[in-house]
Amino acid sequence: MRQLTAVVNPTAGGSTGAAALLPLAALLRGAGADVEVEYSRGLHHAREVARQAAGRGRVVLAVGGDGMAGCVGGALVGTDALLGLVPAGRGNDFARALELPTAADDLARVLLHGEPRRIDAVEVSSPGRPPTAGLGSVYAGVDALANRYANETRLLRGAASYYLGGLRAVLGWRHADYRITLDGILHERRGFTVVAANSAFYGFGRRIAPDARVDDGLLDVVVIRETSRLLFFSVMNELKSGTHTRRPQVEVLRGREVRIEADRPLPYGLDGEVDAVLPVTARVLPGALGILC
């Protein structure tokens, strides 16, 4: 029977992370699994706990949202450790890309009997910061600004915080001149945002890169170019279905390594966490992580 260590972000999704684990842990223990729970004091501590648990041969469960999934998963990249996701945050976009169930009984079956799968990860580096690894997307520009505003919101939860954050970011946006160097080839673009996607979803279920796959060894680089704010809101609405990629203002490039620069120090985010500014380099790490799904 599997030995599981759950690394919990106690504040994910408005403290729903810890609550989501209770019925799941009961089901896992009832089936005979050895389940221990570790509450993180922050992302750095979560990485340490994850590595220590993996070193003892335990399956590591990331309990929380995309930030916790990327943090814990990133800590295990390049090892033989096995990751399990317990989606309990606001976005849960990487779990959505893997089509993981949210009901406790269904998720328990995945964690008890699911087959390991090797997936890609993303290594991210920028000046003055040590390289770090994540799972989902690196995004720079108006969406990173919107994500920052959403994270700062305390009155709204879930999708509402993203909608408000997006509105605030777009209304105050000034188009940026981007330099996108993809596998050594320079692309200069002016517009709203650049997203280097390892998976299809970001921003609370928006299908930013509908053809992205977590195991193809490539990043889908989505560029939303200069247009009116009114048309940009239409494009944002089409992210729900992924039909935005049909518009001439949207460009999708593919490659293994991308460097994103801009004409000013714009924020960029990784897996829901926005705490740095451009430039940034993202490199895909093919098959770097084992995960239960």
PDB file of C-alpha atoms in Angstrom:
ATOM      1  CA  MET A   1       0.000   0.000   0.000  1.00  0.00           C
ATOM      2  CA  ARG A   2       1.228   3.472  -0.816  1.00  0.00           C
ATOM      3  CA  GLN A   3       2.892   5.732   1.718  1.00  0.00           C
ATOM      4  CA  LEU A   4       1.735   9.302   1.213  1.00  0.00           C
ATOM      5  CA  THR A   5       2.913  12.629   2.610  1.00  0.00           C
ATOM      6  CA  ALA A   6       0.469  15.490   2.075  1.00  0.00           C
ATOM      7  CA  VAL A   7       2.102  18.931   1.933  1.00  0.00           C
ATOM      8  CA  VAL A   8      -0.664  21.393   2.686  1.00  0.00           C
ATOM      9  CA  ASN A   9      -0.935  25.092   2.012  1.00  0.00           C
ATOM     10  CA  PRO A  10      -3.282  26.015   4.883  1.00  0.00           C
ATOM     11  CA  THR A  11      -4.365  29.260   3.189  1.00  0.00           C
ATOM     12  CA  ALA A  12      -5.030  27.965  -0.355  1.00  0.00           C
ATOM     13  CA  GLY A  13      -8.414  28.992  -1.724  1.00  0.00           C
ATOM     14  CA  GLY A  14      -9.320  30.788   1.469  1.00  0.00           C
ATOM     15  CA  SER A  15      -8.245  27.947   3.815  1.00  0.00           C
ATOM     16  CA  THR A  16     -10.054  25.280   1.769  1.00  0.00           C
ATOM     17  CA  GLY A  17      -6.817  23.330   1.274  1.00  0.00           C
ATOM     18  CA  ALA A  18      -6.804  21.835   4.747  1.00  0.00           C
ATOM     19  CA  ALA A  19     -10.558  21.254   4.642  1.00  0.00           C
ATOM     20  CA  ALA A  20     -10.331  19.407   1.318  1.00  0.00           C
ATOM     21  CA  LEU A  21      -7.754  17.012   2.727  1.00  0.00           C
ATOM     22  CA  LEU A  22      -9.861  15.774   5.650  1.00  0.00           C
ATOM     23  CA  PRO A  23     -12.356  13.552   3.782  1.00  0.00           C
ATOM     24  CA  LEU A  24      -9.683  12.460   1.312  1.00  0.00           C
ATOM     25  CA  ALA A  25      -7.256  11.420   4.055  1.00  0.00           C
ATOM     26  CA  ALA A  26     -10.034   9.451   5.765  1.00  0.00           C
ATOM     27  CA  LEU A  27     -10.721   7.538   2.547  1.00  0.00           C
ATOM     28  CA  LEU A  28      -7.040   6.854   1.944  1.00  0.00           C
ATOM     29  CA  ARG A  29      -6.455   5.621   5.494  1.00  0.00           C
ATOM     30  CA  GLY A  30      -9.623   3.573   5.343  1.00  0.00           C
ATOM     31  CA  ALA A  31      -8.171   1.797   2.325  1.00  0.00           C
ATOM     32  CA  GLY A  32      -4.996   1.026   4.253  1.00  0.00           C
ATOM     33  CA  ALA A  33      -2.704   3.791   3.041  1.00  0.00           C
ATOM     34  CA  ASP A  34      -0.125   5.379   5.329  1.00  0.00           C
ATOM     35  CA  VAL A  35      -0.922   9.120   5.255  1.00  0.00           C
ATOM     36  CA  GLU A  36       1.057  11.808   7.044  1.00  0.00           C
ATOM     37  CA  VAL A  37       0.279  15.520   6.852  1.00  0.00           C
ATOM     38  CA  GLU A  38       2.756  18.410   6.822  1.00  0.00           C
ATOM     39  CA  TYR A  39       1.585  22.031   6.919  1.00  0.00           C
ATOM     40  CA  SER A  40       3.859  24.413   5.064  1.00  0.00           C
ATOM     41  CA  ARG A  41       4.972  27.764   6.436  1.00  0.00           C
ATOM     42  CA  GLY A  42       5.587  29.042   2.916  1.00  0.00           C
ATOM     43  CA  LEU A  43       6.779  27.898  -0.485  1.00  0.00           C
ATOM     44  CA  HIS A  44      10.408  27.480   0.549  1.00  0.00           C
ATOM     45  CA  HIS A  45       9.392  25.302   3.487  1.00  0.00           C
ATOM     46  CA  ALA A  46       7.026  23.302   1.269  1.00  0.00           C
ATOM     47  CA  ARG A  47       9.912  22.483  -1.082  1.00  0.00           C
ATOM     48  CA  GLU A  48      12.050  21.283   1.816  1.00  0.00           C
ATOM     49  CA  VAL A  49       9.273  19.089   3.205  1.00  0.00           C
ATOM     50  CA  ALA A  50       8.579  17.625  -0.240  1.00  0.00           C
ATOM     51  CA  ARG A  51      12.221  16.709  -0.828  1.00  0.00           C
ATOM     52  CA  GLN A  52      12.556  15.151   2.622  1.00  0.00           C
ATOM     53  CA  ALA A  53       9.422  13.048   2.153  1.00  0.00           C
ATOM     54  CA  ALA A  54      10.523  11.924  -1.301  1.00  0.00           C
ATOM     55  CA  GLY A  55      13.905  10.990   0.141  1.00  0.00           C
ATOM     56  CA  ARG A  56      12.100   8.569   2.442  1.00  0.00           C
ATOM     57  CA  GLY A  57      10.439   6.933  -0.544  1.00  0.00           C
ATOM     58  CA  ARG A  58       7.007   8.442   0.029  1.00  0.00           C
ATOM     59  CA  VAL A  59       4.559   9.722  -2.589  1.00  0.00           C
ATOM     60  CA  VAL A  60       4.281  13.491  -2.114  1.00  0.00           C
ATOM     61  CA  LEU A  61       0.840  15.078  -2.348  1.00  0.00           C
ATOM     62  CA  ALA A  62       0.607  18.794  -3.170  1.00  0.00           C
ATOM     63  CA  VAL A  63      -2.544  20.054  -1.450  1.00  0.00           C
ATOM     64  CA  GLY A  64      -3.600  23.513  -2.601  1.00  0.00           C
ATOM     65  CA  GLY A  65      -3.728  25.479  -5.825  1.00  0.00           C
ATOM     66  CA  ASP A  66      -1.417  25.904  -8.777  1.00  0.00           C
ATOM     67  CA  GLY A  67       1.210  27.666  -6.665  1.00  0.00           C
ATOM     68  CA  MET A  68       1.518  24.666  -4.362  1.00  0.00           C
ATOM     69  CA  ALA A  69       1.398  22.197  -7.256  1.00  0.00           C
ATOM     70  CA  GLY A  70       4.194  24.037  -9.040  1.00  0.00           C
ATOM     71  CA  CYS A  71       6.209  24.510  -5.868  1.00  0.00           C
ATOM     72  CA  VAL A  72       6.069  20.880  -4.695  1.00  0.00           C
ATOM     73  CA  GLY A  73       6.256  19.449  -8.208  1.00  0.00           C
ATOM     74  CA  GLY A  74       9.174  21.724  -9.033  1.00  0.00           C
ATOM     75  CA  ALA A  75      11.035  20.507  -5.943  1.00  0.00           C
ATOM     76  CA  LEU A  76      10.785  16.916  -7.202  1.00  0.00           C
ATOM     77  CA  VAL A  77      11.813  17.594 -10.805  1.00  0.00           C
ATOM     78  CA  GLY A  78      14.684  15.433 -11.999  1.00  0.00           C
ATOM     79  CA  THR A  79      14.215  12.809  -9.283  1.00  0.00           C
ATOM     80  CA  ASP A  80      12.518   9.412  -9.125  1.00  0.00           C
ATOM     81  CA  ALA A  81       9.930  10.809  -6.701  1.00  0.00           C
ATOM     82  CA  LEU A  82       6.224  10.505  -7.390  1.00  0.00           C
ATOM     83  CA  LEU A  83       3.807  13.443  -7.121  1.00  0.00           C
ATOM     84  CA  GLY A  84       0.078  13.445  -6.470  1.00  0.00           C
ATOM     85  CA  LEU A  85      -2.159  16.513  -6.746  1.00  0.00           C
ATOM     86  CA  VAL A  86      -5.036  17.414  -4.437  1.00  0.00           C
ATOM     87  CA  PRO A  87      -6.630  20.439  -6.159  1.00  0.00           C
ATOM     88  CA  ALA A  88      -7.833  22.767  -3.413  1.00  0.00           C
ATOM     89  CA  GLY A  89      -6.960  26.272  -4.549  1.00  0.00           C
ATOM     90  CA  ARG A  90      -8.659  28.948  -6.622  1.00  0.00           C
ATOM     91  CA  GLY A  91      -7.388  28.028 -10.078  1.00  0.00           C
ATOM     92  CA  ASN A  92      -6.368  24.345 -10.051  1.00  0.00           C
ATOM     93  CA  ASP A  93      -5.395  24.711 -13.698  1.00  0.00           C
ATOM     94  CA  PHE A  94      -2.665  22.096 -13.846  1.00  0.00           C
ATOM     95  CA  ALA A  95      -4.944  19.516 -12.242  1.00  0.00           C
ATOM     96  CA  ARG A  96      -7.550  20.501 -14.843  1.00  0.00           C
ATOM     97  CA  ALA A  97      -5.047  19.901 -17.642  1.00  0.00           C
ATOM     98  CA  LEU A  98      -4.458  16.399 -16.268  1.00  0.00           C
ATOM     99  CA  GLU A  99      -8.238  15.840 -16.031  1.00  0.00           C
ATOM    100  CA  LEU A 100      -7.959  14.931 -12.360  1.00  0.00           C
ATOM    101  CA  PRO A 101     -11.236  14.400 -10.495  1.00  0.00           C
ATOM    102  CA  THR A 102     -12.228  16.727  -7.677  1.00  0.00           C
ATOM    103  CA  ALA A 103     -14.612  14.423  -5.763  1.00  0.00           C
ATOM    104  CA  ALA A 104     -12.801  12.885  -2.790  1.00  0.00           C
ATOM    105  CA  ASP A 105     -13.714   9.266  -3.566  1.00  0.00           C
ATOM    106  CA  ASP A 106     -12.634   9.523  -7.208  1.00  0.00           C
ATOM    107  CA  LEU A 107      -9.414  11.313  -6.313  1.00  0.00           C
ATOM    108  CA  ALA A 108      -8.658   8.700  -3.644  1.00  0.00           C
ATOM    109  CA  ARG A 109      -8.827   5.970  -6.303  1.00  0.00           C
ATOM    110  CA  VAL A 110      -6.316   7.893  -8.444  1.00  0.00           C
ATOM    111  CA  LEU A 111      -3.910   8.315  -5.528  1.00  0.00           C
ATOM    112  CA  LEU A 112      -4.251   4.680  -4.449  1.00  0.00           C
ATOM    113  CA  HIS A 113      -4.298   2.931  -7.800  1.00  0.00           C
ATOM    114  CA  GLY A 114      -3.303   5.465 -10.469  1.00  0.00           C
ATOM    115  CA  GLU A 115      -0.409   4.660 -12.750  1.00  0.00           C
ATOM    116  CA  PRO A 116       2.664   6.912 -12.702  1.00  0.00           C
ATOM    117  CA  ARG A 117       3.080   9.106 -15.783  1.00  0.00           C
ATOM    118  CA  ARG A 118       6.143  11.080 -16.803  1.00  0.00           C
ATOM    119  CA  ILE A 119       5.389  14.715 -17.643  1.00  0.00           C
ATOM    120  CA  ASP A 120       7.391  17.768 -18.642  1.00  0.00           C
ATOM    121  CA  ALA A 121       8.344  20.557 -16.281  1.00  0.00           C
ATOM    122  CA  VAL A 122       9.547  24.114 -16.892  1.00  0.00           C
ATOM    123  CA  GLU A 123      12.812  25.586 -15.642  1.00  0.00           C
ATOM    124  CA  VAL A 124      12.630  29.350 -15.157  1.00  0.00           C
ATOM    125  CA  SER A 125      15.501  31.762 -14.642  1.00  0.00           C
ATOM    126  CA  SER A 126      15.907  35.528 -14.535  1.00  0.00           C
ATOM    127  CA  PRO A 127      18.760  37.863 -13.514  1.00  0.00           C
ATOM    128  CA  GLY A 128      19.516  37.893  -9.808  1.00  0.00           C
ATOM    129  CA  ARG A 129      17.286  34.920  -9.028  1.00  0.00           C
ATOM    130  CA  PRO A 130      18.212  31.228  -8.731  1.00  0.00           C
ATOM    131  CA  PRO A 131      16.645  28.942 -11.364  1.00  0.00           C
ATOM    132  CA  THR A 132      13.409  27.346 -10.268  1.00  0.00           C
ATOM    133  CA  ALA A 133      11.151  24.682 -11.752  1.00  0.00           C
ATOM    134  CA  GLY A 134       7.395  24.709 -12.205  1.00  0.00           C
ATOM    135  CA  LEU A 135       4.666  22.834 -14.034  1.00  0.00           C
ATOM    136  CA  GLY A 136       2.179  25.023 -15.869  1.00  0.00           C
ATOM    137  CA  SER A 137       2.833  28.362 -17.576  1.00  0.00           C
ATOM    138  CA  VAL A 138       5.150  31.344 -17.509  1.00  0.00           C
ATOM    139  CA  TYR A 139       3.177  34.468 -18.400  1.00  0.00           C
ATOM    140  CA  ALA A 140       4.355  38.036 -18.772  1.00  0.00           C
ATOM    141  CA  GLY A 141       2.386  41.236 -19.226  1.00  0.00           C
ATOM    142  CA  VAL A 142      -1.217  42.142 -18.580  1.00  0.00           C
ATOM    143  CA  ASP A 143      -2.194  38.660 -17.365  1.00  0.00           C
ATOM    144  CA  ALA A 144       0.619  38.603 -14.806  1.00  0.00           C
ATOM    145  CA  LEU A 145      -0.550  41.996 -13.603  1.00  0.00           C
ATOM    146  CA  ALA A 146      -4.126  40.689 -13.405  1.00  0.00           C
ATOM    147  CA  ASN A 147      -2.917  37.645 -11.464  1.00  0.00           C
ATOM    148  CA  ARG A 148      -1.090  39.897  -9.012  1.00  0.00           C
ATOM    149  CA  TYR A 149      -4.243  41.950  -8.459  1.00  0.00           C
ATOM    150  CA  ALA A 150      -6.284  38.747  -7.994  1.00  0.00           C
ATOM    151  CA  ASN A 151      -3.837  37.446  -5.397  1.00  0.00           C
ATOM    152  CA  GLU A 152      -4.104  40.731  -3.517  1.00  0.00           C
ATOM    153  CA  THR A 153      -7.913  40.592  -3.427  1.00  0.00           C
ATOM    154  CA  ARG A 154      -9.355  39.619  -0.052  1.00  0.00           C
ATOM    155  CA  LEU A 155     -13.042  40.347  -0.591  1.00  0.00           C
ATOM    156  CA  LEU A 156     -13.559  38.061  -3.604  1.00  0.00           C
ATOM    157  CA  ARG A 157     -12.808  34.376  -4.153  1.00  0.00           C
ATOM    158  CA  GLY A 158     -12.456  32.044  -7.111  1.00  0.00           C
ATOM    159  CA  ALA A 159     -13.240  33.285 -10.614  1.00  0.00           C
ATOM    160  CA  ALA A 160     -14.579  36.629  -9.346  1.00  0.00           C
ATOM    161  CA  SER A 161     -11.123  37.648  -8.111  1.00  0.00           C
ATOM    162  CA  TYR A 162      -9.631  36.905 -11.541  1.00  0.00           C
ATOM    163  CA  TYR A 163     -12.348  38.839 -13.365  1.00  0.00           C
ATOM    164  CA  LEU A 164     -11.838  41.905 -11.171  1.00  0.00           C
ATOM    165  CA  GLY A 165      -8.069  41.643 -11.398  1.00  0.00           C
ATOM    166  CA  GLY A 166      -8.261  41.322 -15.178  1.00  0.00           C
ATOM    167  CA  LEU A 167     -10.537  44.340 -15.539  1.00  0.00           C
ATOM    168  CA  ARG A 168      -8.253  46.488 -13.403  1.00  0.00           C
ATOM    169  CA  ALA A 169      -5.150  45.384 -15.332  1.00  0.00           C
ATOM    170  CA  VAL A 170      -6.596  45.889 -18.822  1.00  0.00           C
ATOM    171  CA  LEU A 171      -8.106  49.303 -18.134  1.00  0.00           C
ATOM    172  CA  GLY A 172      -4.725  50.610 -17.012  1.00  0.00           C
ATOM    173  CA  TRP A 173      -2.641  48.767 -19.608  1.00  0.00           C
ATOM    174  CA  ARG A 174      -0.126  50.382 -21.980  1.00  0.00           C
ATOM    175  CA  HIS A 175       1.066  48.148 -24.833  1.00  0.00           C
ATOM    176  CA  ALA A 176       4.518  46.675 -24.398  1.00  0.00           C
ATOM    177  CA  ASP A 177       7.237  45.987 -26.961  1.00  0.00           C
ATOM    178  CA  TYR A 178       8.345  42.379 -26.463  1.00  0.00           C
ATOM    179  CA  ARG A 179      11.489  40.614 -27.598  1.00  0.00           C
ATOM    180  CA  ILE A 180      10.783  36.876 -27.745  1.00  0.00           C
ATOM    181  CA  THR A 181      13.789  34.685 -28.472  1.00  0.00           C
ATOM    182  CA  LEU A 182      12.557  31.166 -29.206  1.00  0.00           C
ATOM    183  CA  ASP A 183      15.208  28.478 -29.763  1.00  0.00           C
ATOM    184  CA  GLY A 184      17.614  31.225 -30.842  1.00  0.00           C
ATOM    185  CA  ILE A 185      15.243  33.007 -33.244  1.00  0.00           C
ATOM    186  CA  LEU A 186      14.131  36.544 -32.337  1.00  0.00           C
ATOM    187  CA  HIS A 187      10.474  37.587 -32.688  1.00  0.00           C
ATOM    188  CA  GLU A 188       9.619  41.227 -31.926  1.00  0.00           C
ATOM    189  CA  ARG A 189       5.982  41.856 -31.040  1.00  0.00           C
ATOM    190  CA  ARG A 190       3.931  44.683 -29.521  1.00  0.00           C
ATOM    191  CA  GLY A 191       0.866  43.897 -27.445  1.00  0.00           C
ATOM    192  CA  PHE A 192      -0.702  42.647 -24.264  1.00  0.00           C
ATOM    193  CA  THR A 193       0.943  39.437 -23.169  1.00  0.00           C
ATOM    194  CA  VAL A 194       3.269  36.510 -23.849  1.00  0.00           C
ATOM    195  CA  VAL A 195       2.577  33.082 -22.331  1.00  0.00           C
ATOM    196  CA  ALA A 196       4.970  30.118 -22.450  1.00  0.00           C
ATOM    197  CA  ALA A 197       2.608  27.235 -21.746  1.00  0.00           C
ATOM    198  CA  ASN A 198       3.467  23.690 -20.725  1.00  0.00           C
ATOM    199  CA  SER A 199      -0.242  22.909 -20.280  1.00  0.00           C
ATOM    200  CA  ALA A 200      -3.447  24.159 -21.841  1.00  0.00           C
ATOM    201  CA  PHE A 201      -5.000  26.048 -18.913  1.00  0.00           C
ATOM    202  CA  TYR A 202      -4.238  29.073 -16.791  1.00  0.00           C
ATOM    203  CA  GLY A 203      -6.118  31.850 -14.973  1.00  0.00           C
ATOM    204  CA  PHE A 204      -8.992  29.805 -13.506  1.00  0.00           C
ATOM    205  CA  GLY A 205      -9.885  27.491 -16.392  1.00  0.00           C
ATOM    206  CA  ARG A 206      -8.946  29.657 -19.364  1.00  0.00           C
ATOM    207  CA  ARG A 207      -7.689  27.542 -22.255  1.00  0.00           C
ATOM    208  CA  ILE A 208      -4.809  29.825 -23.186  1.00  0.00           C
ATOM    209  CA  ALA A 209      -2.909  27.196 -25.228  1.00  0.00           C
ATOM    210  CA  PRO A 210      -5.496  24.645 -26.365  1.00  0.00           C
ATOM    211  CA  ASP A 211      -2.966  22.425 -28.164  1.00  0.00           C
ATOM    212  CA  ALA A 212      -0.354  22.391 -25.391  1.00  0.00           C
ATOM    213  CA  ARG A 213       0.494  18.984 -23.949  1.00  0.00           C
ATOM    214  CA  VAL A 214       2.297  18.206 -20.710  1.00  0.00           C
ATOM    215  CA  ASP A 215       4.393  15.445 -22.264  1.00  0.00           C
ATOM    216  CA  ASP A 216       5.387  16.634 -25.761  1.00  0.00           C
ATOM    217  CA  GLY A 217       8.727  18.226 -24.859  1.00  0.00           C
ATOM    218  CA  LEU A 218       7.608  21.635 -26.147  1.00  0.00           C
ATOM    219  CA  LEU A 219       6.345  24.971 -24.885  1.00  0.00           C
ATOM    220  CA  ASP A 220       3.430  26.635 -26.679  1.00  0.00           C
ATOM    221  CA  VAL A 221       4.249  30.355 -26.732  1.00  0.00           C
ATOM    222  CA  VAL A 222       1.051  32.395 -27.092  1.00  0.00           C
ATOM    223  CA  VAL A 223       1.325  36.069 -28.034  1.00  0.00           C
ATOM    224  CA  ILE A 224      -1.681  38.406 -27.884  1.00  0.00           C
ATOM    225  CA  ARG A 225      -0.674  41.345 -30.031  1.00  0.00           C
ATOM    226  CA  GLU A 226      -1.690  44.990 -30.059  1.00  0.00           C
ATOM    227  CA  THR A 227      -5.410  45.654 -30.479  1.00  0.00           C
ATOM    228  CA  SER A 228      -8.186  47.710 -28.899  1.00  0.00           C
ATOM    229  CA  ARG A 229      -9.253  47.051 -25.331  1.00  0.00           C
ATOM    230  CA  LEU A 230     -12.741  46.168 -26.563  1.00  0.00           C
ATOM    231  CA  LEU A 231     -11.412  43.488 -28.898  1.00  0.00           C
ATOM    232  CA  PHE A 232      -9.029  42.264 -26.208  1.00  0.00           C
ATOM    233  CA  PHE A 233     -11.994  41.612 -23.897  1.00  0.00           C
ATOM    234  CA  SER A 234     -13.557  39.567 -26.714  1.00  0.00           C
ATOM    235  CA  VAL A 235     -10.356  37.570 -26.994  1.00  0.00           C
ATOM    236  CA  MET A 236     -10.369  36.999 -23.239  1.00  0.00           C
ATOM    237  CA  ASN A 237     -13.923  35.704 -23.422  1.00  0.00           C
ATOM    238  CA  GLU A 238     -12.870  33.243 -26.129  1.00  0.00           C
ATOM    239  CA  LEU A 239     -10.215  31.799 -23.810  1.00  0.00           C
ATOM    240  CA  LYS A 240     -12.988  29.738 -22.228  1.00  0.00           C
ATOM    241  CA  SER A 241     -13.230  27.629 -25.374  1.00  0.00           C
ATOM    242  CA  GLY A 242      -9.794  28.162 -26.898  1.00  0.00           C
ATOM    243  CA  THR A 243     -11.206  29.731 -30.056  1.00  0.00           C
ATOM    244  CA  HIS A 244      -9.116  32.883 -29.538  1.00  0.00           C
ATOM    245  CA  THR A 245      -6.266  31.239 -31.469  1.00  0.00           C
ATOM    246  CA  ARG A 246      -8.248  31.731 -34.694  1.00  0.00           C
ATOM    247  CA  ARG A 247      -7.904  35.502 -34.436  1.00  0.00           C
ATOM    248  CA  PRO A 248      -5.117  37.282 -36.358  1.00  0.00           C
ATOM    249  CA  GLN A 249      -4.176  39.149 -33.166  1.00  0.00           C
ATOM    250  CA  VAL A 250      -3.208  35.838 -31.521  1.00  0.00           C
ATOM    251  CA  GLU A 251      -0.041  34.005 -32.507  1.00  0.00           C
ATOM    252  CA  VAL A 252       1.143  30.598 -31.289  1.00  0.00           C
ATOM    253  CA  LEU A 253       4.806  29.606 -31.565  1.00  0.00           C
ATOM    254  CA  ARG A 254       6.413  26.387 -30.325  1.00  0.00           C
ATOM    255  CA  GLY A 255       9.861  25.607 -29.047  1.00  0.00           C
ATOM    256  CA  ARG A 256      11.995  24.249 -26.236  1.00  0.00           C
ATOM    257  CA  GLU A 257      13.453  27.441 -24.770  1.00  0.00           C
ATOM    258  CA  VAL A 258      12.138  30.998 -24.798  1.00  0.00           C
ATOM    259  CA  ARG A 259      13.514  34.249 -23.428  1.00  0.00           C
ATOM    260  CA  ILE A 260      10.988  37.041 -22.907  1.00  0.00           C
ATOM    261  CA  GLU A 261      12.090  40.672 -22.637  1.00  0.00           C
ATOM    262  CA  ALA A 262      10.132  43.917 -22.754  1.00  0.00           C
ATOM    263  CA  ASP A 263      10.677  47.648 -23.025  1.00  0.00           C
ATOM    264  CA  ARG A 264       9.922  48.081 -19.330  1.00  0.00           C
ATOM    265  CA  PRO A 265      10.128  45.891 -16.162  1.00  0.00           C
ATOM    266  CA  LEU A 266       6.830  44.033 -16.553  1.00  0.00           C
ATOM    267  CA  PRO A 267       5.814  41.388 -14.019  1.00  0.00           C
ATOM    268  CA  TYR A 268       5.851  37.708 -14.909  1.00  0.00           C
ATOM    269  CA  GLY A 269       4.297  34.765 -13.130  1.00  0.00           C
ATOM    270  CA  LEU A 270       4.808  31.022 -12.818  1.00  0.00           C
ATOM    271  CA  ASP A 271       2.055  28.668 -11.669  1.00  0.00           C
ATOM    272  CA  GLY A 272      -0.067  31.411 -10.144  1.00  0.00           C
ATOM    273  CA  GLU A 273       2.778  33.085  -8.261  1.00  0.00           C
ATOM    274  CA  VAL A 274       3.802  36.585  -9.420  1.00  0.00           C
ATOM    275  CA  ASP A 275       6.855  37.944  -7.645  1.00  0.00           C
ATOM    276  CA  ALA A 276       9.389  38.873 -10.338  1.00  0.00           C
ATOM    277  CA  VAL A 277       9.871  41.066 -13.423  1.00  0.00           C
ATOM    278  CA  LEU A 278      11.200  40.520 -16.946  1.00  0.00           C
ATOM    279  CA  PRO A 279      13.450  39.403 -18.481  1.00  0.00           C
ATOM    280  CA  VAL A 280      12.840  35.690 -17.966  1.00  0.00           C
ATOM    281  CA  THR A 281      13.977  32.501 -19.668  1.00  0.00           C
ATOM    282  CA  ALA A 282      11.792  29.374 -19.671  1.00  0.00           C
ATOM    283  CA  ARG A 283      13.117  25.980 -20.762  1.00  0.00           C
ATOM    284  CA  VAL A 284      11.134  22.765 -21.020  1.00  0.00           C
ATOM    285  CA  LEU A 285      12.425  19.743 -19.096  1.00  0.00           C
ATOM    286  CA  PRO A 286      11.031  16.717 -20.968  1.00  0.00           C
ATOM    287  CA  GLY A 287       9.710  13.865 -18.835  1.00  0.00           C
ATOM    288  CA  ALA A 288      11.266  15.374 -15.715  1.00  0.00           C
ATOM    289  CA  LEU A 289       8.536  14.450 -13.211  1.00  0.00           C
ATOM    290  CA  GLY A 290       6.501  11.399 -12.303  1.00  0.00           C
ATOM    291  CA  ILE A 291       2.869  12.051 -11.374  1.00  0.00           C
ATOM    292  CA  LEU A 292      -0.196   9.985 -10.471  1.00  0.00           C
ATOM    293  CA  CYS A 293      -3.086  10.535 -12.857  1.00  0.00           C
TER     294      CYS A 293
END
